[in-house]
mmCIF file of C-alpha atoms in Angstrom:
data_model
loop_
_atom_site.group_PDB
_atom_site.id
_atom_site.type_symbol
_atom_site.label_atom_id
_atom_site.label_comp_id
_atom_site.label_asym_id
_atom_site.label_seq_id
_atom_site.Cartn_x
_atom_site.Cartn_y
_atom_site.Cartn_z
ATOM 1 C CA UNK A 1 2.746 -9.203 -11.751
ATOM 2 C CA UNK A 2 -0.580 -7.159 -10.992
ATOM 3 C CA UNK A 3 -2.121 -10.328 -9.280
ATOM 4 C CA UNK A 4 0.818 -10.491 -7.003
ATOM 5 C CA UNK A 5 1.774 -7.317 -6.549
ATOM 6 C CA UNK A 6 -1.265 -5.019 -6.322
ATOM 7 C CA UNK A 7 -4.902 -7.074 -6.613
ATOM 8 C CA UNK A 8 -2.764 -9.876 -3.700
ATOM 9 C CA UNK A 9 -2.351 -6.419 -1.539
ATOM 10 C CA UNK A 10 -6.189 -5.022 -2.645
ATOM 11 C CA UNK A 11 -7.765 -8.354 -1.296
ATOM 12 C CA UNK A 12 -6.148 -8.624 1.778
ATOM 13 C CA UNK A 13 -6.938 -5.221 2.738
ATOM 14 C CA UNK A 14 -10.478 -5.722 1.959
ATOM 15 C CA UNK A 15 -10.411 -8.613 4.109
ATOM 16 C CA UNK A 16 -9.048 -7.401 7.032
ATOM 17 C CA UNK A 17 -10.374 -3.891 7.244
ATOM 18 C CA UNK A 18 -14.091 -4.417 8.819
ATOM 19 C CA UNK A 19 -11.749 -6.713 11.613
ATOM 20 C CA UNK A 20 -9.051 -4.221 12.343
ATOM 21 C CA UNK A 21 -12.149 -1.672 12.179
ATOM 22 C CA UNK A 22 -14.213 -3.649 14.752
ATOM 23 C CA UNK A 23 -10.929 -3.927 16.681
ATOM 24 C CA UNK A 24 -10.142 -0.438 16.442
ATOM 25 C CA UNK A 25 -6.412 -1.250 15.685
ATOM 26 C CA UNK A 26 -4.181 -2.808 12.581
ATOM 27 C CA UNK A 27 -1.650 -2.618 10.738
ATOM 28 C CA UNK A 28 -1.194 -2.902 6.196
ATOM 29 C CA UNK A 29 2.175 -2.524 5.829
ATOM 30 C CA UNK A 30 2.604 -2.922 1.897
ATOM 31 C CA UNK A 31 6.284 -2.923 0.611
ATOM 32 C CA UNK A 32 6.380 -0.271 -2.802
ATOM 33 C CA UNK A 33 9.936 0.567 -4.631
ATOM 34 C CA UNK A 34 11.610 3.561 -5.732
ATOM 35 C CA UNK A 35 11.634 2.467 -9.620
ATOM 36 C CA UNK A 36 7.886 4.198 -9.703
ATOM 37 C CA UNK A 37 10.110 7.653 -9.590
ATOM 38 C CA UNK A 38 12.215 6.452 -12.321
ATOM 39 C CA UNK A 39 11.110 3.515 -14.397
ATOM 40 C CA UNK A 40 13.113 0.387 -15.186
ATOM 41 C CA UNK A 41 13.599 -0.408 -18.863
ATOM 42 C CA UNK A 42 11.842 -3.485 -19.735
ATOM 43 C CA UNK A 43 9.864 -3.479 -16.246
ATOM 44 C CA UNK A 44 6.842 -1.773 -17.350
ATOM 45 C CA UNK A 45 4.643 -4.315 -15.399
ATOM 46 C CA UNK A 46 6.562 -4.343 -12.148
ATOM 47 C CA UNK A 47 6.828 -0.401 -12.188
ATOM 48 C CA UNK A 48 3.206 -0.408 -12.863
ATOM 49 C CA UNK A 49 2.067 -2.648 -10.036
ATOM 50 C CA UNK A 50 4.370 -1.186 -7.835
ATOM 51 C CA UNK A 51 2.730 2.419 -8.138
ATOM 52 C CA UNK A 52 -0.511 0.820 -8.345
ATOM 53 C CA UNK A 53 0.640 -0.232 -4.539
ATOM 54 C CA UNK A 54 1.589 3.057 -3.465
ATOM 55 C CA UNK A 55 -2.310 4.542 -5.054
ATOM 56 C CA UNK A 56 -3.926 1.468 -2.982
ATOM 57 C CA UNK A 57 -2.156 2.380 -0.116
ATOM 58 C CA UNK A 58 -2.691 6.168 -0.050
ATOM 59 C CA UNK A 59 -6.418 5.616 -0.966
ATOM 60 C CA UNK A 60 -6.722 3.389 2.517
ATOM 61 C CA UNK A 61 -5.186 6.186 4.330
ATOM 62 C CA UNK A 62 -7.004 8.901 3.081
ATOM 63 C CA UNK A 63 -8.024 11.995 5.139
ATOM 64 C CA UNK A 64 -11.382 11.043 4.570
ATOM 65 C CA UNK A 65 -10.315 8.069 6.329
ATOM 66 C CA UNK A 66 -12.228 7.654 9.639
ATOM 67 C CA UNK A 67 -10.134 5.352 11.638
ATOM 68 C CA UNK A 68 -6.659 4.833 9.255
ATOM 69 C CA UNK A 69 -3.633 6.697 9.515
ATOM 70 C CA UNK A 70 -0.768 5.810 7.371
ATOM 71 C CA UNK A 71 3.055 6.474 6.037
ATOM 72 C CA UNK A 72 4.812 5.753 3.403
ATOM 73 C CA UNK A 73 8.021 4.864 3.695
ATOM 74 C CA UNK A 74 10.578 4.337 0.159
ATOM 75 C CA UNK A 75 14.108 3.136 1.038
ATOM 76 C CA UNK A 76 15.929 2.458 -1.947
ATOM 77 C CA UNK A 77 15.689 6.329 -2.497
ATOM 78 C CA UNK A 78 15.690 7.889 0.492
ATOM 79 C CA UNK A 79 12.269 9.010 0.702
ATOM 80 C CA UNK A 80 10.158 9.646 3.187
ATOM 81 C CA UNK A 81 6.611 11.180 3.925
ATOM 82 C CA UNK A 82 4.622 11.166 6.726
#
């Protein structure tokens, strides 16, 4: 579940950052879930490499970020934050 779900989405990134940086334009759009608000009984691992998803993905778009911008967008939930 990690593999897929967070290190898949970590490797990637790392990949395609120093292109979308030479470019000066990209998108990661990485798909999280509302269980990390509420936990699912018996789907520790999921809940865990889902949140470890949404960290990833706020760490790339960090104000200290010189050239990414982000939002994060949870449906199942309603939430939204730009």
């Amino acid at each position: 579940m990690i593999d897929i779900n967070l290190t898949g989405n970590f490797l990637i990134s790392h990949a395609l950052l120093p292109l979308m940086k030479d470019r000066g334009w990209g998108r990661i759009i990485n798909i999280s879930s509302a269980s990390i608000f509420s936990g699912v009984a018996g789907q520790a691992h999921y809940v865990a490499a889902k949140a470890g998803l949404v960290g990833l993905t706020r760490s790339l778009a960090s104000p200290d970020s010189d050239f990414i911008t982000g939002q994060t967008l949870n449906v199942d939930g309603g939430m939204f934050m730009n």
